[in-house]
Coordinates of C-alpha atoms in Angstrom, one line a residue:
Chain Z
M1 CA 3.7 77.4 -169.7
T2 CA 1.4 76.1 -172.4
D3 CA 1.3 72.7 -173.9
N4 CA 1.2 73.4 -177.6
G5 CA 0.2 69.8 -178.5
A6 CA 3.8 68.8 -179.1
G7 CA 5.1 68.3 -175.6
S8 CA 7.3 71.3 -175.6
T9 CA 7.1 74.5 -173.6
K10 CA 7.6 77.8 -175.4
G11 CA 9.8 80.5 -174.1
V12 CA 12.4 83.1 -174.9
Y13 CA 15.8 81.5 -175.4
E14 CA 19.2 82.5 -176.5
A15 CA 20.8 80.5 -179.3
V16 CA 24.4 80.5 -180.6
V17 CA 25.0 80.7 -184.4
R18 CA 27.0 77.6 -185.4
S19 CA 26.8 77.9 -189.2
N20 CA 25.3 80.1 -191.8
K21 CA 25.9 78.7 -195.3
E22 CA 24.9 79.8 -198.7
I23 CA 23.4 76.9 -200.5
G24 CA 22.1 78.5 -203.6
Q25 CA 21.1 81.8 -205.2
R26 CA 20.1 83.8 -202.1
F27 CA 19.3 80.6 -200.2
Y28 CA 21.0 80.0 -196.9
R29 CA 20.9 77.5 -194.0
L30 CA 21.3 78.9 -190.6
G31 CA 22.4 76.5 -187.8
L32 CA 21.4 77.5 -184.2
E33 CA 22.6 75.8 -181.1
F34 CA 20.5 75.8 -177.9
S35 CA 21.8 74.6 -174.6
G36 CA 20.3 74.2 -171.1
A37 CA 16.6 74.7 -170.9
G38 CA 16.5 76.0 -174.4
G39 CA 18.2 72.9 -175.6
E40 CA 15.7 70.6 -173.9
T41 CA 12.8 72.6 -175.2
F42 CA 13.9 72.8 -178.8
A43 CA 14.7 69.1 -178.8
E44 CA 10.9 68.6 -178.7
A45 CA 10.3 71.1 -181.6
R46 CA 8.1 69.4 -184.2
P47 CA 7.9 69.7 -188.0
G48 CA 5.8 72.6 -189.0
Q49 CA 6.3 74.5 -185.8
F50 CA 8.2 77.8 -185.9
A51 CA 10.4 80.2 -183.9
Q52 CA 10.5 84.0 -183.8
L53 CA 14.0 85.3 -184.3
D54 CA 15.2 88.8 -183.2
L55 CA 17.3 89.8 -186.0
S56 CA 17.4 93.6 -185.2
G57 CA 20.9 93.4 -183.8
A58 CA 22.4 91.3 -186.6
P59 CA 24.8 93.1 -188.8
L60 CA 23.9 94.2 -192.3
P61 CA 26.3 93.0 -195.1
S62 CA 28.7 95.6 -196.4
A63 CA 27.4 97.7 -199.2
G64 CA 29.1 95.6 -201.8
A65 CA 27.6 92.4 -200.6
I66 CA 24.0 93.6 -200.7
P67 CA 22.1 91.7 -203.5
E68 CA 20.7 93.5 -206.4
G69 CA 17.4 95.0 -205.8
L70 CA 17.8 95.0 -202.0
A71 CA 19.6 98.3 -201.6
D72 CA 16.4 100.1 -200.5
A73 CA 15.4 97.3 -198.1
A74 CA 18.9 97.5 -196.5
R75 CA 18.2 101.0 -195.5
R76 CA 15.2 100.0 -193.5
G77 CA 15.4 99.4 -189.8
I78 CA 13.7 96.4 -188.2
I79 CA 12.0 96.0 -184.8
L80 CA 9.8 93.0 -185.1
R81 CA 10.9 89.4 -184.8
R82 CA 10.6 87.2 -187.9
P83 CA 9.0 83.7 -188.0
F84 CA 10.9 80.7 -189.3
S85 CA 10.2 77.0 -189.4
F86 CA 12.8 74.3 -188.9
C87 CA 14.3 72.2 -191.6
D88 CA 16.2 70.0 -189.1
V89 CA 16.5 69.6 -185.4
V90 CA 19.3 67.4 -183.9
R91 CA 19.8 66.6 -180.2
K92 CA 23.5 65.9 -179.5
D93 CA 25.7 66.1 -176.4
R94 CA 22.9 67.8 -174.3
K95 CA 22.6 70.5 -176.9
T96 CA 20.1 71.0 -179.7
Q97 CA 21.0 72.0 -183.2
V98 CA 18.2 73.7 -185.1
E99 CA 18.5 74.4 -188.8
I100 CA 16.6 77.1 -190.6
L101 CA 16.3 77.4 -194.4
Y102 CA 15.9 81.0 -195.5
C103 CA 15.9 83.2 -198.5
V104 CA 17.3 86.7 -198.5
V105 CA 14.4 88.9 -199.5
G106 CA 14.2 92.0 -197.2
P107 CA 15.7 93.9 -194.3
A108 CA 15.5 91.1 -191.8
S109 CA 16.9 88.3 -193.9
L110 CA 19.6 90.6 -195.1
R111 CA 20.7 90.9 -191.5
M112 CA 20.3 87.2 -191.0
K113 CA 22.8 86.6 -193.8
G114 CA 25.2 88.7 -191.8
L115 CA 25.2 86.3 -188.8
S116 CA 28.3 84.3 -188.2
G117 CA 29.5 81.6 -185.9
G118 CA 29.4 82.5 -182.2
D119 CA 26.8 85.3 -182.6
R120 CA 23.9 85.1 -180.2
V121 CA 20.3 85.4 -181.3
S122 CA 17.1 85.7 -179.1
V123 CA 14.6 83.2 -180.2
I124 CA 11.0 82.7 -179.0
G125 CA 9.7 79.2 -179.6
P126 CA 8.9 76.5 -180.5
L127 CA 5.5 78.0 -181.5
G128 CA 2.3 76.8 -183.2
R129 CA 0.8 73.6 -184.3
S130 CA 2.9 71.0 -186.0
F131 CA 2.1 68.6 -188.8
S132 CA 0.4 65.7 -187.4
V133 CA 2.5 62.6 -187.8
A134 CA -0.1 60.1 -188.9
E135 CA 1.6 56.9 -188.0
K136 CA -1.3 54.8 -189.2
K137 CA -1.0 56.0 -192.8
R138 CA 1.2 54.0 -195.2
Y139 CA 1.9 56.8 -197.8
A140 CA 2.9 60.4 -197.1
L141 CA 3.0 62.8 -200.0
L142 CA 4.8 66.1 -199.4
V143 CA 4.3 69.0 -201.7
A144 CA 6.7 71.9 -201.4
G145 CA 6.6 75.2 -203.3
G146 CA 9.8 77.2 -203.2
M147 CA 10.8 77.9 -199.6
G148 CA 8.0 75.6 -198.4
A149 CA 10.5 72.8 -198.6
G150 CA 12.1 73.9 -195.3
P151 CA 9.6 72.4 -192.8
L152 CA 8.9 69.5 -195.1
L153 CA 12.5 68.4 -194.9
Y154 CA 12.3 68.0 -191.2
L155 CA 8.9 66.4 -191.6
A156 CA 10.4 63.9 -194.0
K157 CA 13.0 63.0 -191.4
V158 CA 10.4 62.4 -188.7
L159 CA 8.1 60.4 -190.9
T160 CA 10.9 58.1 -191.9
G161 CA 12.3 57.7 -188.4
E162 CA 13.1 54.4 -186.8
S163 CA 10.4 51.8 -187.0
S164 CA 8.6 53.8 -189.6
K165 CA 7.1 51.8 -192.4
M166 CA 5.7 54.8 -194.2
E167 CA 6.5 55.4 -197.8
V168 CA 7.2 59.1 -198.3
V169 CA 7.4 60.9 -201.6
V170 CA 8.2 64.7 -202.0
F171 CA 7.2 67.0 -204.8
A172 CA 9.3 70.1 -204.9
G173 CA 8.5 73.0 -207.2
A174 CA 10.1 76.3 -208.0
R175 CA 10.0 78.9 -210.7
T176 CA 13.3 77.9 -212.1
R177 CA 16.2 75.5 -211.2
E178 CA 18.3 78.4 -209.7
V179 CA 15.7 78.9 -207.0
L180 CA 15.2 75.4 -205.9
P181 CA 16.3 75.7 -202.3
F182 CA 18.4 72.6 -202.0
R183 CA 22.0 72.0 -201.1
R184 CA 22.8 69.6 -203.9
P185 CA 25.0 71.4 -206.5
L186 CA 22.7 72.9 -209.0
D187 CA 24.8 71.8 -212.0
E188 CA 24.2 68.3 -211.0
I189 CA 20.5 68.9 -210.7
S190 CA 20.2 70.5 -214.1
R191 CA 21.9 67.5 -215.8
Q192 CA 19.4 65.0 -214.5
L193 CA 15.7 64.7 -214.9
G194 CA 13.9 62.7 -212.4
F195 CA 16.8 62.9 -210.1
S196 CA 16.5 62.6 -206.3
L197 CA 17.1 65.6 -204.0
G198 CA 20.0 64.8 -201.7
E199 CA 18.5 66.1 -198.5
F200 CA 15.4 63.9 -199.0
A201 CA 17.3 61.0 -200.3
E202 CA 19.1 60.9 -197.0
Y203 CA 15.9 59.9 -195.4
G204 CA 15.1 57.4 -198.1
V205 CA 12.5 59.8 -199.5
K206 CA 11.9 59.8 -203.3
S207 CA 11.6 63.2 -204.9
Q208 CA 10.0 64.7 -207.9
V209 CA 11.1 68.2 -209.0
A210 CA 9.0 70.6 -211.0
T211 CA 10.1 74.0 -212.4
D212 CA 7.8 76.4 -214.2
D213 CA 10.3 76.7 -217.0
G214 CA 11.5 73.1 -217.2
T215 CA 15.0 73.9 -216.3
A216 CA 14.9 71.0 -213.8
G217 CA 12.6 68.1 -213.6
Y218 CA 8.9 68.3 -214.7
E219 CA 8.1 71.3 -216.8
G220 CA 5.2 73.1 -215.2
L221 CA 3.6 73.6 -211.8
V222 CA 4.4 71.2 -208.9
T223 CA 0.7 70.7 -208.4
D224 CA 0.3 69.4 -211.9
C225 CA 3.3 67.1 -211.4
F226 CA 1.7 65.9 -208.2
S227 CA -1.7 65.5 -209.6
E228 CA -0.4 63.4 -212.6
W229 CA 1.6 61.3 -210.4
L230 CA -1.2 60.6 -208.0
G231 CA -3.5 59.9 -211.0
E232 CA -1.1 57.1 -212.1
K233 CA -0.6 55.5 -208.7
N234 CA -4.0 54.9 -207.4
L235 CA -3.0 54.9 -203.8
P236 CA -5.5 53.8 -201.2
A237 CA -7.0 57.1 -200.0
R238 CA -7.5 56.0 -196.4
D239 CA -3.9 55.0 -196.1
T240 CA -2.5 58.3 -197.6
I241 CA -1.9 61.8 -196.3
V242 CA -0.7 64.9 -198.1
Y243 CA 1.4 67.6 -196.4
A244 CA 1.9 70.9 -198.2
C245 CA 3.8 74.0 -197.6
G246 CA 4.3 76.8 -200.1
P247 CA 2.4 79.8 -201.7
E248 CA -1.3 79.9 -200.8
A249 CA -2.4 79.4 -204.4
M250 CA -0.4 76.2 -204.5
L251 CA -1.9 75.1 -201.2
A252 CA -5.4 75.7 -202.5
Q253 CA -4.6 73.5 -205.6
V254 CA -3.1 70.7 -203.5
A255 CA -6.1 70.9 -201.1
D256 CA -8.5 70.5 -204.1
I257 CA -6.5 67.6 -205.5
A258 CA -6.6 65.8 -202.1
R259 CA -10.3 66.5 -201.6
D260 CA -11.2 65.0 -205.0
K261 CA -9.4 61.8 -204.1
N262 CA -10.7 61.8 -200.5
I263 CA -7.2 62.0 -199.1
D264 CA -6.4 63.8 -195.8
C265 CA -4.4 66.9 -196.3
E266 CA -2.6 69.4 -194.0
V267 CA -1.3 72.7 -195.2
S268 CA 1.2 75.1 -193.6
M269 CA 0.0 78.6 -193.8
E270 CA 1.9 81.9 -193.8
R271 CA 0.8 85.3 -192.5
R272 CA 2.5 88.5 -191.5
M273 CA 2.8 88.3 -187.7
A274 CA 4.2 90.8 -185.2
C275 CA 4.5 88.5 -182.1
G276 CA 3.9 84.9 -183.0
I277 CA 2.4 84.2 -179.5
G278 CA -1.3 85.2 -179.8
L279 CA -0.9 88.7 -178.6
C280 CA -1.1 90.9 -181.7
Q281 CA -4.0 89.1 -183.5
S282 CA -2.5 90.0 -186.9
C283 CA -2.0 86.6 -188.5
A284 CA -5.6 85.8 -189.1
V285 CA -6.5 82.8 -191.2
E286 CA -10.1 82.5 -192.4
C287 CA -11.6 79.2 -191.5
K288 CA -14.9 77.5 -192.1
V289 CA -17.4 77.0 -189.3
E290 CA -18.8 73.4 -189.4
G291 CA -22.4 73.3 -190.5
S292 CA -22.6 76.9 -191.4
N293 CA -21.8 79.4 -194.1
E294 CA -20.1 81.7 -191.6
S295 CA -16.3 82.0 -191.3
V296 CA -14.1 82.8 -188.4
Y297 CA -10.5 83.9 -188.2
K298 CA -8.2 81.7 -186.5
L299 CA -4.6 82.7 -185.7
C300 CA -1.8 81.3 -187.9
C301 CA 0.6 81.5 -184.9
E302 CA -1.4 79.5 -182.4
D303 CA -4.2 77.6 -184.3
G304 CA -1.7 77.0 -187.1
P305 CA 0.5 77.4 -189.0
V306 CA -0.5 73.9 -189.9
F307 CA -4.2 73.5 -190.6
D308 CA -6.4 70.7 -192.0
S309 CA -7.0 71.7 -195.6
K310 CA -10.7 71.2 -195.2
E311 CA -10.8 73.8 -192.4
V312 CA -9.1 76.8 -194.0
I313 CA -10.5 79.0 -196.7
L314 CA -7.6 79.2 -199.1
S315 CA -7.4 82.0 -201.6
S316 CA -6.1 81.0 -205.1
Chain E
M1 CA 12.2 99.8 -153.2
D2 CA 8.6 100.5 -153.0
I3 CA 7.3 101.9 -156.3
S4 CA 3.6 101.6 -155.6
V5 CA 1.3 104.3 -156.9
D6 CA -2.1 105.7 -156.3
F7 CA -4.0 105.7 -159.6
A8 CA -7.4 107.3 -159.5
G9 CA -7.9 105.8 -156.0
L10 CA -6.5 102.4 -157.0
K11 CA -3.4 101.3 -155.1
L12 CA -1.1 99.8 -157.7
A13 CA 2.0 97.8 -156.8
N14 CA 3.9 99.6 -159.5
P15 CA 3.1 102.0 -162.3
V16 CA 3.5 99.6 -165.2
F17 CA 0.5 98.5 -167.3
T18 CA 0.4 96.4 -170.4
A19 CA -1.6 98.3 -173.1
S20 CA -4.8 97.2 -174.7
G21 CA -4.6 95.0 -177.7
T22 CA -1.0 94.0 -177.0
S23 CA -1.4 91.5 -174.3
G24 CA -4.6 89.6 -175.1
Y25 CA -6.7 88.6 -172.2
A26 CA -3.6 88.0 -170.0
D27 CA -3.4 84.2 -170.4
E28 CA -1.3 84.5 -173.6
L29 CA 1.2 86.7 -171.8
A30 CA 1.4 84.3 -168.8
D31 CA 3.6 82.0 -170.7
F32 CA 6.3 84.5 -170.8
M33 CA 6.1 86.5 -167.6
D34 CA 4.6 86.6 -164.1
V35 CA 1.5 88.7 -164.9
N36 CA 1.2 89.5 -161.2
A37 CA 4.4 91.5 -161.5
L38 CA 2.3 94.1 -163.3
G39 CA 0.8 97.1 -161.8
G40 CA -2.1 97.1 -164.2
F41 CA -3.5 95.2 -167.1
I42 CA -5.7 96.3 -169.9
T43 CA -7.7 93.8 -171.9
K44 CA -8.0 94.0 -175.7
S45 CA -11.1 95.9 -176.8
I46 CA -14.3 94.2 -175.8
T47 CA -17.4 94.9 -177.9
R48 CA -21.0 94.0 -177.2
K49 CA -21.1 91.3 -180.0
P50 CA -18.0 89.2 -181.0
R51 CA -16.1 90.7 -183.9
K52 CA -14.1 88.8 -186.5
G53 CA -11.8 91.7 -187.1
N54 CA -10.4 92.9 -190.4
P55 CA -9.1 90.8 -193.3
T56 CA -5.3 90.4 -193.7
P57 CA -2.7 91.8 -194.0
R58 CA -3.4 93.4 -190.6
I59 CA 0.0 94.6 -189.9
V60 CA 3.0 96.0 -191.6
E61 CA 6.4 97.0 -190.1
T62 CA 7.8 100.5 -190.6
D63 CA 11.1 102.0 -189.5
S64 CA 11.0 101.9 -185.7
G65 CA 7.3 101.1 -185.6
M66 CA 4.4 99.2 -187.1
L67 CA 0.9 99.8 -188.4
N68 CA -1.9 97.6 -187.2
A69 CA -5.5 97.3 -188.4
I70 CA -6.9 94.5 -186.4
G71 CA -10.4 95.8 -186.3
W72 CA -11.4 95.0 -182.7
A73 CA -11.3 91.2 -183.2
N74 CA -12.6 89.9 -179.9
I75 CA -14.8 87.2 -178.4
G76 CA -17.6 89.6 -177.5
L77 CA -19.0 90.5 -174.1
D78 CA -20.8 87.2 -173.3
R79 CA -17.9 85.0 -173.9
F80 CA -15.5 87.4 -172.2
V81 CA -17.6 87.1 -169.1
E82 CA -17.8 83.4 -169.3
E83 CA -14.3 82.5 -170.2
K84 CA -11.9 85.4 -169.2
L85 CA -13.2 87.0 -166.1
G86 CA -12.0 84.1 -164.0
I87 CA -8.4 84.4 -165.1
L88 CA -8.4 88.2 -164.8
G89 CA -10.0 88.0 -161.3
N90 CA -7.0 86.0 -160.1
M91 CA -4.5 88.7 -161.1
S92 CA -3.1 91.0 -158.5
A93 CA -2.8 93.7 -161.1
A94 CA -5.5 96.3 -161.5
V95 CA -7.6 95.0 -164.4
F96 CA -9.1 97.5 -166.9
V97 CA -11.4 96.4 -169.6
N98 CA -11.0 98.3 -172.8
V99 CA -14.4 99.0 -174.1
A100 CA -15.3 99.7 -177.7
G101 CA -18.4 100.3 -179.8
A102 CA -20.0 101.8 -182.8
S103 CA -22.6 103.7 -180.8
I104 CA -22.9 105.2 -177.3
G105 CA -25.4 102.4 -176.6
D106 CA -22.7 99.8 -177.3
Y107 CA -20.3 101.3 -174.8
V108 CA -23.0 101.6 -172.2
S109 CA -24.2 98.0 -172.5
V110 CA -20.7 96.6 -172.2
V111 CA -19.9 98.7 -169.1
E112 CA -23.3 98.1 -167.5
R113 CA -22.8 94.4 -167.8
L114 CA -19.3 94.5 -166.3
A115 CA -19.8 97.2 -163.6
G116 CA -20.6 94.8 -160.9
E117 CA -17.7 92.4 -161.5
E118 CA -15.2 92.3 -158.8
A119 CA -12.4 91.1 -161.2
I120 CA -12.5 94.5 -162.8
A121 CA -10.9 97.7 -161.4
G122 CA -11.9 100.0 -164.1
F123 CA -12.7 100.7 -167.8
E124 CA -10.7 102.2 -170.6
L125 CA -12.9 103.7 -173.1
N126 CA -11.6 103.2 -176.6
V127 CA -12.7 106.3 -178.4
S128 CA -9.6 106.5 -180.5
C129 CA -9.2 103.4 -182.6
P130 CA -8.4 104.3 -186.2
N131 CA -9.3 100.9 -187.7
V132 CA -13.0 100.6 -187.6
E133 CA -15.7 102.1 -189.8
Q134 CA -17.9 103.3 -187.0
G135 CA -17.1 104.3 -183.5
G136 CA -13.6 104.5 -182.3
I137 CA -11.7 107.5 -183.6
S138 CA -14.9 109.1 -185.0
F139 CA -15.9 109.6 -181.4
G140 CA -12.5 110.5 -180.1
T141 CA -11.7 113.3 -182.4
D142 CA -14.9 115.2 -181.6
A143 CA -14.8 116.7 -178.0
G144 CA -18.6 116.9 -178.0
Q145 CA -18.9 113.1 -178.7
V146 CA -16.1 112.3 -176.2
A147 CA -18.1 114.1 -173.5
E148 CA -21.3 112.4 -174.5
V149 CA -19.9 108.8 -174.4
T150 CA -17.9 109.5 -171.3
S151 CA -20.9 110.9 -169.3
A152 CA -23.2 108.1 -170.6
V153 CA -20.8 105.4 -169.4
K154 CA -20.0 107.2 -166.1
K155 CA -23.6 106.8 -165.1
V156 CA -23.5 103.0 -165.4
S157 CA -19.9 102.3 -164.3
G158 CA -20.7 101.4 -160.8
G159 CA -18.0 103.6 -159.3
K160 CA -15.3 101.8 -161.1
V161 CA -12.5 103.9 -162.5
L162 CA -13.3 105.3 -165.8
M163 CA -10.3 106.1 -168.0
V164 CA -10.7 107.6 -171.5
K165 CA -8.0 106.8 -174.1
L166 CA -7.3 109.8 -176.3
S167 CA -6.4 109.9 -179.9
P168 CA -3.4 112.0 -181.0
C169 CA -5.1 112.6 -184.4
V170 CA -6.6 115.9 -183.3
T171 CA -5.5 119.5 -183.6
D172 CA -5.4 120.1 -179.9
I173 CA -5.4 117.1 -177.6
S174 CA -6.2 119.2 -174.5
V175 CA -9.6 120.0 -175.9
T176 CA -10.6 116.3 -176.0
A177 CA -8.8 115.6 -172.7
R178 CA -10.7 118.4 -171.0
A179 CA -14.0 117.2 -172.5
A180 CA -13.4 113.7 -171.0
V181 CA -12.5 115.0 -167.6
E182 CA -15.4 117.4 -167.4
A183 CA -17.7 114.6 -168.4
G184 CA -16.5 112.5 -165.5
A185 CA -13.4 110.6 -166.6
D186 CA -11.3 109.6 -163.6
A187 CA -8.2 109.0 -165.6
L188 CA -6.8 109.7 -169.1
S189 CA -4.7 107.2 -171.2
L190 CA -2.7 108.6 -174.1
I191 CA -1.8 108.2 -176.8
N192 CA -3.6 105.8 -179.1
T193 CA -2.0 105.2 -182.5
F194 CA -1.7 107.6 -185.4
T195 CA -3.6 106.9 -188.5
A196 CA -1.0 105.9 -191.2
M197 CA -0.5 104.2 -194.4
V198 CA 2.2 102.1 -196.1
I199 CA 2.1 101.6 -199.9
D200 CA 3.3 98.6 -201.9
I201 CA 4.9 100.4 -204.8
E202 CA 4.8 97.4 -207.2
R203 CA 1.1 97.0 -206.9
R204 CA 0.4 100.7 -206.0
E205 CA -1.9 99.5 -203.3
P206 CA -1.8 100.0 -199.6
V207 CA -0.1 97.0 -197.8
L208 CA -2.9 96.7 -195.2
A209 CA -6.2 95.2 -196.3
N210 CA -7.9 98.0 -194.3
R211 CA -5.8 100.5 -196.4
T212 CA -4.8 102.5 -193.3
G213 CA -3.7 101.4 -189.8
G214 CA -2.5 102.8 -186.5
L215 CA 1.2 103.6 -186.2
S216 CA 2.7 102.5 -182.9
G217 CA 6.2 101.7 -181.6
P218 CA 9.3 103.7 -180.8
A219 CA 8.6 105.9 -183.8
I220 CA 5.8 107.7 -182.0
R221 CA 7.4 107.9 -178.5
P222 CA 8.7 111.5 -178.7
I223 CA 5.4 112.8 -179.9
A224 CA 3.6 110.8 -177.2
V225 CA 5.9 112.2 -174.5
Y226 CA 5.2 115.7 -175.8
L227 CA 1.4 115.2 -175.7
V228 CA 1.4 113.7 -172.2
N229 CA 3.3 116.7 -171.0
K230 CA 0.8 119.0 -172.7
V231 CA -2.2 117.3 -171.3
Y232 CA -0.5 117.1 -167.9
N233 CA 0.2 120.9 -167.9
E234 CA -3.0 122.1 -169.5
V235 CA -5.6 119.7 -168.0
A236 CA -4.6 116.8 -165.7
K237 CA -2.5 118.6 -163.2
K238 CA -5.1 121.3 -162.4
K239 CA -7.9 118.7 -162.1
G240 CA -5.9 116.1 -160.2
I241 CA -6.5 113.5 -162.9
P242 CA -3.8 110.8 -163.4
I243 CA -2.4 110.0 -166.8
L244 CA -1.5 106.6 -168.1
G245 CA 1.3 107.5 -170.6
M246 CA 2.0 105.3 -173.5
G247 CA 3.5 105.3 -177.0
G248 CA 6.5 103.4 -178.0
I249 CA 7.8 102.4 -174.6
R250 CA 10.5 99.7 -174.7
T251 CA 12.6 100.3 -171.6
A252 CA 12.5 101.7 -168.1
S253 CA 14.2 104.8 -169.4
D254 CA 11.4 105.3 -171.9
A255 CA 8.8 104.8 -169.2
I256 CA 10.6 107.3 -166.8
E257 CA 10.5 109.9 -169.6
F258 CA 6.7 109.6 -169.6
M259 CA 6.5 109.9 -165.9
I260 CA 8.7 113.0 -165.8
A261 CA 6.5 114.4 -168.5
G262 CA 3.4 114.0 -166.3
A263 CA 2.3 110.4 -166.4
S264 CA 1.3 108.7 -163.1
A265 CA 1.6 105.3 -164.7
V266 CA 2.8 103.9 -168.0
G267 CA 1.5 101.4 -170.6
V268 CA 3.7 99.0 -172.6
G269 CA 2.3 98.2 -175.9
T270 CA 4.0 97.2 -179.2
W271 CA 7.1 96.1 -177.4
N272 CA 5.3 93.2 -175.8
F273 CA 5.3 91.7 -179.3
V274 CA 9.1 91.8 -179.4
E275 CA 10.0 91.1 -175.8
P276 CA 7.0 89.6 -174.1
D277 CA 8.5 90.0 -170.6
C278 CA 9.6 93.6 -171.1
A279 CA 7.0 95.0 -168.7
V280 CA 8.7 93.1 -165.8
K281 CA 12.1 94.5 -166.8
I282 CA 10.6 98.0 -166.9
V283 CA 9.3 97.5 -163.3
E284 CA 12.8 96.5 -162.2
G285 CA 14.4 99.4 -164.1
I286 CA 12.1 101.9 -162.5
K287 CA 12.9 100.6 -159.1
K288 CA 16.6 100.9 -159.8
Y289 CA 16.2 104.4 -161.2
C290 CA 14.3 105.5 -158.0
A291 CA 16.9 104.0 -155.8
D292 CA 19.8 105.4 -157.7
N293 CA 18.2 108.9 -157.6
K294 CA 17.2 108.7 -154.0
K295 CA 13.6 109.0 -154.7
K296 CA 11.3 108.2 -151.7
S297 CA 8.5 107.4 -153.9
V298 CA 8.0 106.9 -157.6
K299 CA 5.3 109.5 -157.4
E300 CA 8.1 112.1 -157.1
L301 CA 8.8 111.5 -160.8
T302 CA 5.3 112.4 -162.1
G303 CA 5.4 115.8 -163.7
S304 CA 9.0 116.5 -162.4
L305 CA 10.1 118.0 -165.7
K306 CA 12.1 121.2 -165.2

């Protein structure tokens, strides 16, 4: 067994589906329950880590329930597991409940949508390096693009845990209000500007929303919203840390903003991966080599998915 | 049930290997299974110098399979010797080092350096990788070059088992198989992946950064079984050369098919990604099959196709 820096041992475990709720347009939250050794292991799962789910045996929705544009994808068979991070982890009654935020986009997530209470899923995890929970910092700024909100929800919970004096603010962006992956009724969201996102508010975390088309919150990119906010606040750089998860172009922007202000920044990367456990070498992330112009490939699954933003070469 | 096999003079506890490039340097797999339960282990490709590998995307899933274009990403010969030989030396499985290169000299220098290492039982020559510009498949699809690289390596292999991994991307695989055997190969492994392409129709570009990749997984298994049977009948049986059969093996039943077709041992590849302890389950499944079918030895399966 390997210590992945988070105190947990990875392995293959069976989870039981406890819930699978639609929370918005094509967005769902899957609740998985682990008991026994899996329960103990997943209780230690850290924000930013992920698990590999075998969805090949999950049922496809009936023809009528397949979302528009995914009819061809529904025809495709799948063999590989799919990586998902955790938006919440709760230990209760010697069992561990893991929540996964997902979007239905292709053949695997279509099957995931077909899972229902009592179904069993083979899960490998917890995998990868988590966000470092920098207890010495006073301010944590979370920047989420689209589905990137998932692991940041769990991070917000951990950062604001008992005895935390940290002030946490989240910036959540999406193209339009319909695709903001949050549970709060969208009607309510659209009516308010500068509203707070329910899931983050639960942890006492203030939120700022940005949509490209201005249908909710700030009109424009979440990175612009974040940059403007940061410019006004003048936070002490040494006491602040930025955590980001979202599309790579967004991560590149966030990394630049943080670098300009001399603020530490961690980014969660995404790559196509077959195994998630360092065997296939497919999830390469190009990283700088200190003191040289050379670069090396590190693995998103083992060296990441969370990287120091100064280390990775982000493509915008 | 004893399912030990003799493979080119090596006594293996069982006929199950993990295939090159799908089980790292063994330490990665050790988190999920007892690597000592394996009959054989094949490292990822080792080259003379470290290689970064190809840009991403390096893989794409297809129906019942996947394409990969990793590009021999590896730590290079020196670091391999320093960091990995120790772990491999502690394994009870027969360890094969998969050797790759852009020139015959590259192959020779890797084998020469490792020939005296006790940790290693043999070499698997990768003359069939479709994902690098030079070397690999450009050697493996030309019988003359297969012979040349095999005989050059044979001279420096220090008596260790020399296995040549064949490409299926040829008109007649028996021609390259024969060339390898006549040049001194002690064993053959087949098949490597098929060169393939997946296109993103929105961008009208290949999905893989390398444009093409090698197709592996259950999709290729029936072709691999056929090719193993062909090489067994046309080359290996007559010459007494064992075949390591591979291509899309997921289960013991899949593995047994390969053995009936003519393989003396089997390699599990892509399925390690999905079920990292599948090799152990396959070992158990083969035992059960032999017991159920009252086989005195697993060797009775090899080439038993009616």
